[in-house]
Structures are given as C-alpha cells and as structure tokens.
PDB file of C-alpha atoms in Angstrom:
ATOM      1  CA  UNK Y   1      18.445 139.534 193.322  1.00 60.00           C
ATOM      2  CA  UNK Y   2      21.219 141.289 191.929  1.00 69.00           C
ATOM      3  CA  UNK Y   3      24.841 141.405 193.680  1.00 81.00           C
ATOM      4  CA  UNK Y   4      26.301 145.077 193.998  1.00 83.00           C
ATOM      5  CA  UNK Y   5      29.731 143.349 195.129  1.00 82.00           C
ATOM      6  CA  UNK Y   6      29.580 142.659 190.783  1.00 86.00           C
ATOM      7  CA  UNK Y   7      27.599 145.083 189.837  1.00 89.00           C
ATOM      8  CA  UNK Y   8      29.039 148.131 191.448  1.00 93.00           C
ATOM      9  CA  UNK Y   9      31.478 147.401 193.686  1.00 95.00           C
ATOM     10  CA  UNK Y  10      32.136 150.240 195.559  1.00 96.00           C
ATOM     11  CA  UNK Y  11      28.511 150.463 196.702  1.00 95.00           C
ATOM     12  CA  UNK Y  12      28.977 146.920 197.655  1.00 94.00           C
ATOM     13  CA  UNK Y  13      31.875 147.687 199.960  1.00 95.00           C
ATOM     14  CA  UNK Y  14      30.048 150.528 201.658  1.00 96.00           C
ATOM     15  CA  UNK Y  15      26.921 148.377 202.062  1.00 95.00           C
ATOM     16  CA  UNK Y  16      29.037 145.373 204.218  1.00 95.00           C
ATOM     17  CA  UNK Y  17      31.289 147.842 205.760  1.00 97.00           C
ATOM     18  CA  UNK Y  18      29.593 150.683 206.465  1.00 98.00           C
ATOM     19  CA  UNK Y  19      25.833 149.548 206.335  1.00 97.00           C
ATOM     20  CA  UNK Y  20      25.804 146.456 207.847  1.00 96.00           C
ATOM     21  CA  UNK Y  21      28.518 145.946 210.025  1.00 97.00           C
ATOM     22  CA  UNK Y  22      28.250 149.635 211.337  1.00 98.00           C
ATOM     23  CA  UNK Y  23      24.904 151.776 211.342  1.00 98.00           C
ATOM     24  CA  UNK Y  24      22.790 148.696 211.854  1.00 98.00           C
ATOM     25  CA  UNK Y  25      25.015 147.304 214.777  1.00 98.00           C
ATOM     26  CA  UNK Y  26      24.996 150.722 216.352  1.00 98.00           C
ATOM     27  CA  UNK Y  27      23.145 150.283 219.949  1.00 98.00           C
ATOM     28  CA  UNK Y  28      21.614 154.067 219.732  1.00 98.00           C
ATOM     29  CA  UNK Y  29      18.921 151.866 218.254  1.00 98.00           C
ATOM     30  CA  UNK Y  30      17.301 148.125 218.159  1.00 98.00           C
ATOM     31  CA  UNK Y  31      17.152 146.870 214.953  1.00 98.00           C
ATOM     32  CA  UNK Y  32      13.383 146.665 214.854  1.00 98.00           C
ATOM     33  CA  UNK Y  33      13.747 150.911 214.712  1.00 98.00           C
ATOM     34  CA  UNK Y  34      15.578 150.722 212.236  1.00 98.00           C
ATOM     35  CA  UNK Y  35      13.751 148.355 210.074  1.00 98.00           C
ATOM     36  CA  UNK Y  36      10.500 150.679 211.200  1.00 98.00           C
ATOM     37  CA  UNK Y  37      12.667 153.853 209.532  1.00 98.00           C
ATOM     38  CA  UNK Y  38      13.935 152.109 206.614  1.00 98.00           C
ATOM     39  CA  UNK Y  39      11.128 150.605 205.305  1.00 98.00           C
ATOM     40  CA  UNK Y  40       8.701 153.996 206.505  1.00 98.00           C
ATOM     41  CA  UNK Y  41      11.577 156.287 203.946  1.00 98.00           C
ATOM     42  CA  UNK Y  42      10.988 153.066 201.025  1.00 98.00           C
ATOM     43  CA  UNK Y  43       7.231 153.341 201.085  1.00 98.00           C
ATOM     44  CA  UNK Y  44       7.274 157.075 201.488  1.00 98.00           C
ATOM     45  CA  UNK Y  45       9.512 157.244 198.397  1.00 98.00           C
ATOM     46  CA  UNK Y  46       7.643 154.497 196.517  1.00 97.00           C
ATOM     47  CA  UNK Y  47      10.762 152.591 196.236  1.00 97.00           C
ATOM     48  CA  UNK Y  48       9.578 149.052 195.305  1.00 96.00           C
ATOM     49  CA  UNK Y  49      13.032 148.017 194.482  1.00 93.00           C
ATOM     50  CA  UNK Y  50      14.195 147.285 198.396  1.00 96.00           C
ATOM     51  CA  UNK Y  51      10.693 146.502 199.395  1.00 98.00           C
ATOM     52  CA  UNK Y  52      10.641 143.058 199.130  1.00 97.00           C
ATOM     53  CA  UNK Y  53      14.068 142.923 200.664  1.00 97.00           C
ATOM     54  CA  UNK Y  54      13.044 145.261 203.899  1.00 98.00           C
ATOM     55  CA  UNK Y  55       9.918 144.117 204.536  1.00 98.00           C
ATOM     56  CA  UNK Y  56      11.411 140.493 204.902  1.00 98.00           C
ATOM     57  CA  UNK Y  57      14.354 142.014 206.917  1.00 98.00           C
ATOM     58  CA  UNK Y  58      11.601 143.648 209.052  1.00 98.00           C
ATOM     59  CA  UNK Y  59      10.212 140.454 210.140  1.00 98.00           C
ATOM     60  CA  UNK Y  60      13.055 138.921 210.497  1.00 98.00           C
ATOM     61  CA  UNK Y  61      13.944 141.948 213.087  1.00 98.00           C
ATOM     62  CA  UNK Y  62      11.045 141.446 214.977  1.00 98.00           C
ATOM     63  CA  UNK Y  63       8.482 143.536 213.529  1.00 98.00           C
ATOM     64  CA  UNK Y  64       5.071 141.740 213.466  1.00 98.00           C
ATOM     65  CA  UNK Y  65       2.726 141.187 210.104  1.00 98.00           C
ATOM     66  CA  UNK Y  66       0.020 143.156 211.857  1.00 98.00           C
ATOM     67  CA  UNK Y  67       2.986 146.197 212.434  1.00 98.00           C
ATOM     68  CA  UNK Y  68       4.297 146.115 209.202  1.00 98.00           C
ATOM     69  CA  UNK Y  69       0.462 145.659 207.875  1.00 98.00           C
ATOM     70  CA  UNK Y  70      -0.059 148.920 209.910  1.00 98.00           C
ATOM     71  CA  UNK Y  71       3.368 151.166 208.590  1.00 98.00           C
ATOM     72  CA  UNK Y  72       1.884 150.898 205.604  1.00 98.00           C
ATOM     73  CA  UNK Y  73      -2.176 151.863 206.404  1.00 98.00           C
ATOM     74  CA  UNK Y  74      -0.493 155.101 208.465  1.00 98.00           C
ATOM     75  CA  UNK Y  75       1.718 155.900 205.625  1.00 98.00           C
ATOM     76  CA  UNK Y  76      -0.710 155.506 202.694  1.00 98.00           C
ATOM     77  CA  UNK Y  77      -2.106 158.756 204.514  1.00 98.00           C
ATOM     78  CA  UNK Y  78       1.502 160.761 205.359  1.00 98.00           C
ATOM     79  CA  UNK Y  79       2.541 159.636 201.835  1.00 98.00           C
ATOM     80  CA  UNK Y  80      -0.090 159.524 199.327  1.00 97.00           C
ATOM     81  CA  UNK Y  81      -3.108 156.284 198.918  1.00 98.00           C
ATOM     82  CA  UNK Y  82      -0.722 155.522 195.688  1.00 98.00           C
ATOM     83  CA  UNK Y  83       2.490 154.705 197.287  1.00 98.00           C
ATOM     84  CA  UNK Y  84       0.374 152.892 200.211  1.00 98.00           C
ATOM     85  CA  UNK Y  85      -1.144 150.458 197.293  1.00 98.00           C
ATOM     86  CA  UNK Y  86       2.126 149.852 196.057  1.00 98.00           C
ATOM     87  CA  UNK Y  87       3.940 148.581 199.109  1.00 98.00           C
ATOM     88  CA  UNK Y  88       0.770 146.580 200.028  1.00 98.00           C
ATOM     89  CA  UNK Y  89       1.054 144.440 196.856  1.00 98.00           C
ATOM     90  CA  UNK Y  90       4.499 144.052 197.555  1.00 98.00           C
ATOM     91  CA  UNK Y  91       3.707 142.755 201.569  1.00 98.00           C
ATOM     92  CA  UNK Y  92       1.370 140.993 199.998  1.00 98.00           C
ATOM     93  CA  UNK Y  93       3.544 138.607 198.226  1.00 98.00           C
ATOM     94  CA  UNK Y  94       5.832 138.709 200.984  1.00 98.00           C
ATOM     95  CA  UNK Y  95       3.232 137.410 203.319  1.00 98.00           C
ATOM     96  CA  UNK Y  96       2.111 134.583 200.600  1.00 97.00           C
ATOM     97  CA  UNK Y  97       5.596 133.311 200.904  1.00 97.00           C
ATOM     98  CA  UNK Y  98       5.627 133.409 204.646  1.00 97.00           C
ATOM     99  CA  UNK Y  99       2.425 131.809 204.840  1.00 97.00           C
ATOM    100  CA  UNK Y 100       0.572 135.299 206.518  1.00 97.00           C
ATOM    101  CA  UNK Y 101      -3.150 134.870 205.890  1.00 95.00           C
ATOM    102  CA  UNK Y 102      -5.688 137.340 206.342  1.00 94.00           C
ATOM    103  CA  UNK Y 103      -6.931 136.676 209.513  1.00 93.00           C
ATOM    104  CA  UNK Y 104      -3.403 137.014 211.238  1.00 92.00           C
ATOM    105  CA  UNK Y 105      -3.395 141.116 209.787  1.00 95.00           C
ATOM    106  CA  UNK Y 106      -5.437 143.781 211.416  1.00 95.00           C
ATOM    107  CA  UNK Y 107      -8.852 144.015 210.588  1.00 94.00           C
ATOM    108  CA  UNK Y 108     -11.014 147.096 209.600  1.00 96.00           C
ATOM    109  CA  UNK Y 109     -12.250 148.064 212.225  1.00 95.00           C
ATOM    110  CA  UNK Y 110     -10.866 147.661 215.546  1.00 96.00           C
ATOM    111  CA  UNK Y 111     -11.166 148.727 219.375  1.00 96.00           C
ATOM    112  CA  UNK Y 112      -9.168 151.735 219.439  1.00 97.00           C
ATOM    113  CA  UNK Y 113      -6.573 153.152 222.049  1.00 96.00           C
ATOM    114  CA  UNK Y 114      -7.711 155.650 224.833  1.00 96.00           C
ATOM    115  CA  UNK Y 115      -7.043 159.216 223.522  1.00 95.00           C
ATOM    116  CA  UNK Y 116      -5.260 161.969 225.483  1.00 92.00           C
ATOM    117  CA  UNK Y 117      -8.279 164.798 225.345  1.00 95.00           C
ATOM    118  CA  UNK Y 118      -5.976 167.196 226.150  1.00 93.00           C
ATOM    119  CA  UNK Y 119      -3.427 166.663 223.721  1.00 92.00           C
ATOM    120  CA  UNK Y 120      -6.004 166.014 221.288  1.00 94.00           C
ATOM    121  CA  UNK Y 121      -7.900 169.609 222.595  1.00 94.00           C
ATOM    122  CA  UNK Y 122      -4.266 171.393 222.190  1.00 92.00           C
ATOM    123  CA  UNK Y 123      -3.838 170.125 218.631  1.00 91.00           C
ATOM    124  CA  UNK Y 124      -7.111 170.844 217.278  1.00 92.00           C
ATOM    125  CA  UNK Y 125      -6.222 174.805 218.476  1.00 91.00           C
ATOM    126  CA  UNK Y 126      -2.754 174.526 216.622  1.00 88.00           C
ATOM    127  CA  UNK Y 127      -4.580 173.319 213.328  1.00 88.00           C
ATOM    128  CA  UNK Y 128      -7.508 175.358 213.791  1.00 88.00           C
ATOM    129  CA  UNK Y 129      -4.823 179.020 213.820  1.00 88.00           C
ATOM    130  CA  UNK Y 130      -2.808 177.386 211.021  1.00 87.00           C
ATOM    131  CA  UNK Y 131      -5.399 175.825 208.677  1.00 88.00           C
ATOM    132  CA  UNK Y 132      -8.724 176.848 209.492  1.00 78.00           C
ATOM    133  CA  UNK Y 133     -11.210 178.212 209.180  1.00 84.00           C
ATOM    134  CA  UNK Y 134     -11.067 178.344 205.014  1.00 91.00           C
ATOM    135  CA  UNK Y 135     -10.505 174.835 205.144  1.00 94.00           C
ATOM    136  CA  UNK Y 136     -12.498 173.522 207.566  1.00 93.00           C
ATOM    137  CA  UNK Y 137     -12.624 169.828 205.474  1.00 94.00           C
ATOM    138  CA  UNK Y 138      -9.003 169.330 205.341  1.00 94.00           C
ATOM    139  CA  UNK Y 139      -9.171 170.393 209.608  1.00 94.00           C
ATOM    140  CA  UNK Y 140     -12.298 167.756 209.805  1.00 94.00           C
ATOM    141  CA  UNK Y 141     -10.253 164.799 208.065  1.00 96.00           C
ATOM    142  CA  UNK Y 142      -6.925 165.812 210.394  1.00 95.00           C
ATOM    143  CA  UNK Y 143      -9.379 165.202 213.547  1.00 95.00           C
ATOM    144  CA  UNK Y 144     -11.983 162.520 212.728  1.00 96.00           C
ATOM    145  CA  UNK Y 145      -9.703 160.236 210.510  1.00 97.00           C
ATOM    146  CA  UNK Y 146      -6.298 160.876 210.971  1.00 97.00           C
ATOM    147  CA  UNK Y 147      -5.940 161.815 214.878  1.00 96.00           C
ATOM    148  CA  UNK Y 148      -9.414 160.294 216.439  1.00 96.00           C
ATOM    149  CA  UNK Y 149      -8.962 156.983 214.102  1.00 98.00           C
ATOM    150  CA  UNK Y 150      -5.829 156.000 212.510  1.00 98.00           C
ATOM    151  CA  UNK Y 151      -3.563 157.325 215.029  1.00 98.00           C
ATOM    152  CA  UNK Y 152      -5.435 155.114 217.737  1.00 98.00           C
ATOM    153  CA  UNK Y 153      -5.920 151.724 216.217  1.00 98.00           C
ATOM    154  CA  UNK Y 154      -3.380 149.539 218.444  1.00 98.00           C
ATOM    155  CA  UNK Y 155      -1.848 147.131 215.650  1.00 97.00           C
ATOM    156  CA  UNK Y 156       1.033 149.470 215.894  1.00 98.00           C
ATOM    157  CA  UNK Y 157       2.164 151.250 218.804  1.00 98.00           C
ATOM    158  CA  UNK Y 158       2.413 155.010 219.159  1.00 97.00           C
ATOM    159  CA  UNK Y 159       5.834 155.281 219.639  1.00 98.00           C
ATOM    160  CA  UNK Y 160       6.626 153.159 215.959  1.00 98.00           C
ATOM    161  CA  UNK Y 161       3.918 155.149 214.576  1.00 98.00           C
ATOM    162  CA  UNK Y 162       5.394 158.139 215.594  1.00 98.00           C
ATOM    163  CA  UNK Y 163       9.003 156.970 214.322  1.00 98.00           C
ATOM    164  CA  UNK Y 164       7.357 155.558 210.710  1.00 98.00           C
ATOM    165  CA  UNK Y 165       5.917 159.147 210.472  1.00 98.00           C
ATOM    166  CA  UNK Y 166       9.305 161.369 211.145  1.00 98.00           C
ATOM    167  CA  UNK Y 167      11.177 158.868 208.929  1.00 98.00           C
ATOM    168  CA  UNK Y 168       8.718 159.451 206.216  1.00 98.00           C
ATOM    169  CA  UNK Y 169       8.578 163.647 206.479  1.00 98.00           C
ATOM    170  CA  UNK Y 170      12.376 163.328 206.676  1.00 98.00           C
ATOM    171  CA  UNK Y 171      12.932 161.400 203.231  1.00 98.00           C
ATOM    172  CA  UNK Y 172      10.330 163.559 202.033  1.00 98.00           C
ATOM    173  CA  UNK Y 173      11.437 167.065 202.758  1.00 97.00           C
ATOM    174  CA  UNK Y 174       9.107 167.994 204.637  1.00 97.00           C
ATOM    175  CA  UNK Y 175      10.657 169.787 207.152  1.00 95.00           C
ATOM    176  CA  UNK Y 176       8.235 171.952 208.227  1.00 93.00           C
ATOM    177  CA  UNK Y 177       5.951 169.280 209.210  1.00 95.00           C
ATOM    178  CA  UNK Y 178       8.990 166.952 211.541  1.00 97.00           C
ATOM    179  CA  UNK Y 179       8.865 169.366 214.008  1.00 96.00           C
ATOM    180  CA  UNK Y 180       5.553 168.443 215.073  1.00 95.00           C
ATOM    181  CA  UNK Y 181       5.832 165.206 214.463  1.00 97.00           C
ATOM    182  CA  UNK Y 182       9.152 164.499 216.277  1.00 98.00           C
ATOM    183  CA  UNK Y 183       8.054 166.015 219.170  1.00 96.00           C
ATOM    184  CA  UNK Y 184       4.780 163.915 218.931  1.00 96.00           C
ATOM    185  CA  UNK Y 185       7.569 161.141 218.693  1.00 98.00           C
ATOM    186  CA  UNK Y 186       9.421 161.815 222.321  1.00 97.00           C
ATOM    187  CA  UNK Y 187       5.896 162.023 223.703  1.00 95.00           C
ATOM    188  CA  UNK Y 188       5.508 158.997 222.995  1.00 96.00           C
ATOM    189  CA  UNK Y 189       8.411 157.267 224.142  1.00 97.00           C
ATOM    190  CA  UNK Y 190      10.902 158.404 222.067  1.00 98.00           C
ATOM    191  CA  UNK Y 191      14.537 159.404 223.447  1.00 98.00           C
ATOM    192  CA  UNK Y 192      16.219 162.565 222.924  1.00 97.00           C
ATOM    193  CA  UNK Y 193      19.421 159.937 221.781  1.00 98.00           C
ATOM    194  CA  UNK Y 194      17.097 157.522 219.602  1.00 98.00           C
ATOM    195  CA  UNK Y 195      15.384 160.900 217.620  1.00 98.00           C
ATOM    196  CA  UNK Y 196      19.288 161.712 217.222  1.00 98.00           C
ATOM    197  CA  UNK Y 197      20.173 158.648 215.754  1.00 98.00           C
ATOM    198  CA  UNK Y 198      17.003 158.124 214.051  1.00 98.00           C
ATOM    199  CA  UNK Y 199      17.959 161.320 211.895  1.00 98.00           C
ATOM    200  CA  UNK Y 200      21.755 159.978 211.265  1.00 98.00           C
ATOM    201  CA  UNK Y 201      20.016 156.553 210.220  1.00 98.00           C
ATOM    202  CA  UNK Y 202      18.049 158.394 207.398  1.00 98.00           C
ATOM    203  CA  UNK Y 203      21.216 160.065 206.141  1.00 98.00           C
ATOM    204  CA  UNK Y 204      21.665 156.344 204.673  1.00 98.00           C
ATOM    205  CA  UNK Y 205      18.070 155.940 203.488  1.00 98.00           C
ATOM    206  CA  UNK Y 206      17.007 159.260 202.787  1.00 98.00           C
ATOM    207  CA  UNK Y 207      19.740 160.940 202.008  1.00 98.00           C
ATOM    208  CA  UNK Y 208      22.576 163.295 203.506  1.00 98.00           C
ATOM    209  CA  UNK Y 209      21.091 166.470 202.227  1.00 98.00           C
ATOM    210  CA  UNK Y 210      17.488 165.375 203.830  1.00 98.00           C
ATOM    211  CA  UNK Y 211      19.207 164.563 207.388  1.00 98.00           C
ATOM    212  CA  UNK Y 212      21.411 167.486 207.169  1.00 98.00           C
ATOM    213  CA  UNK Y 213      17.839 169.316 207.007  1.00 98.00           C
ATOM    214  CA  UNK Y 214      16.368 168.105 209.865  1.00 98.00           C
ATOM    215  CA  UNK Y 215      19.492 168.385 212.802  1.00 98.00           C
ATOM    216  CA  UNK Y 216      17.723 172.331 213.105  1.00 97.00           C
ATOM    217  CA  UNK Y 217      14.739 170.997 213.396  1.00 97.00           C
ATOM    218  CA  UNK Y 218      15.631 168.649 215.944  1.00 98.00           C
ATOM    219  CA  UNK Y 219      18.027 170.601 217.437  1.00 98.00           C
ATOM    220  CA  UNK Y 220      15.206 173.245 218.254  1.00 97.00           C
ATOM    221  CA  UNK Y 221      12.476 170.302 219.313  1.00 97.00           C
ATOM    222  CA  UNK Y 222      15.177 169.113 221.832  1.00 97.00           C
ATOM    223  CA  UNK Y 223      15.965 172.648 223.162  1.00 97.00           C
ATOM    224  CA  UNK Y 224      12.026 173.608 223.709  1.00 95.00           C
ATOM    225  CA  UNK Y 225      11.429 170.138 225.459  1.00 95.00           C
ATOM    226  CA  UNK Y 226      14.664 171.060 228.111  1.00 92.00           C
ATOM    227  CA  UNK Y 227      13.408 174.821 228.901  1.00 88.00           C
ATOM    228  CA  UNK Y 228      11.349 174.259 231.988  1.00 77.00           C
ATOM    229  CA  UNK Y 229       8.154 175.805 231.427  1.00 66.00           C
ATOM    230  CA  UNK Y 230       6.788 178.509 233.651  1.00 53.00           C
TER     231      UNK Y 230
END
C-alpha cells in the first residue's frame, strides 16, 4: 500500500488532519454511516483502488459481512451489474483473509421484511405518471425486483440501505433521482442532521461539486417534510 505522506504530501496532510482526525470524528454521524457512504460512493464509482482498504475499515467499524455482502447486491442495481461484480471480487478476497465463508453471507433467497402497502401503493402511482405506460417493463422490474424484493431482504436494514443508495446517486450525479431517495432515507430512520452531514461527508468522497449539487435538493426534501400537511 502506497504512503501519500511520500508520495504526495499535501494529500497526506489533508488525509490525517482533515480526514481522519476531523470528518470521521465528527458525532453528526457513527462511523459505521460513514463507512456505509464511503464505500456505497467507491462501488458506485467503480473505484477498486480504496476498496480493499474500506471494506476492511467497514468491518472494522462495525458493519457486518452479511451488510457489506448486501451494499454491494443493492448497489449492483443503483449502479450498474458491472461495478457490483467488481467490488464483489474485491470483498471476496477481503473475506478470504478474514476467514468469511459462505455460509456466514446472505443467501439467495431469504424471508423478506413486511412491506408498507401503502407506501408501496403511493410509489407505484408516482412511477406509473412518470414512466409508464410506454415502459411498462422498466415499471414491472422497479416493483417486482427492486421494491417488492431487494429492498425487503433483511441482511441490511432499511435505513443503511436507504443511506448506501443517496450516497451512491450523490457521487453519481444523479440529482434528480436523491430527492426521492433521501426522503425514502428519513422515512426510514434517517435524521434531518445525519442527511445533512451525510451530504458534507460526500463532499470528501464524491466530490465538492457533487455535494454542492445536492444541498437544493435536500434543502427542498427537508422543507416539504416540515410543512404540515392539510
């Protein structure tokens, strides 16, 4: 592993002084969040480089094999099957070295979460005046894989699911699509504070310009969610 104290010192500085002994110590968030966002923006960028590095980190802060096993199986669909492969070799090896076998990681198929019919019911609508009816396969995969499958298999809990999925729009660019997806977020469990800080975490991982992005997007998610409705 390369040093960047010899290799380029000045991001070495800002990586022990402002990295480490600042955002990660901030107590806006646990350090298991963070790890969640930071490796969610690495596999959503296909960053292999700090894989190995952030995965172990992850563990270390307390996220599970079966969680991290999970990040990766949510974003493979929020960030492409390719990039999902890739970080999944790299966990694998990380795993091998921790001595993480098969049988300790999630399996197929599981017993999935209770859904929210509902919120399920008022989605569906919200897809079916955006997307349908022209493309009623891409609305059938949202429902019957994404939102009535993946989103309920309980290796990973809505609330980090929810957090893996803003970081991963976020470092992506896709702004259009956070909105949702934060909101989705505080529904689950989610702050007004930690989305705050989530966003000024990703400024480090994703990139100013990308956080910069998203504080309207938030900004108008938070303001909707205060407005009693009538």
């Amino acid at each position: 592993m390369y040093d960047l104290k010899t290799t380029n010192p000045a991001m070495g500085r800002y990586e022990q002084e402002v990295l480490r002994n600042d955002l990660w110590k901030r107590p806006q968030l646990s350090v298991r969040d963070r790890s969640i966002l930071t490796v969610a923006v690495l596999i959503a960028r296909n960053q292999s480089a700090e894989m190995t590095n952030h995965f172990e980190l992850a563990l270390e802060n307390g996220v599970t094999p079966t969680e991290l096993s999970e990040i990766i199986t949510h974003l493979s669909f929020y960030s492409g099957w390719a990039n999902g492969t890739l970080a999944a070799s790299v966990a694998s090896d990380v795993f091998a070295k921790r001595g993480v076998t098969v049988d300790q990681l999630p399996g197929a198929i599981v017993e999935f979460l209770a859904i929210d019919e509902e919120i399920e019911a008022s989605r569906v609508a919200i897809v079916d005046q955006t997307v349908g009816p022209i493309f009623q396969g891409l609305m059938d995969f949202t429902t019957n894989v994404l939102f009535r499958d993946l989103w309920l298999r309980p290796g990973l809990a809505p609330r980090d699911r929810s957090l893996a999925t803003v970081a991963a729009l976020v470092a992506t660019s896709h702004f259009p699509q956070v909105s949702f997806h934060l909101n989705k977020a505080m529904e689950n469990g989610t702050t007004e504070t930690e989305a705050a800080e989530a966003i000024t975490h990703l400024a480090f991982y994703a990139g100013w310009p990308n956080a910069m992005s998203s504080v309207a997007v938030a900004k108008a998610v938070f303001e909707k969610r205060r407005t009693p409705t009538s």
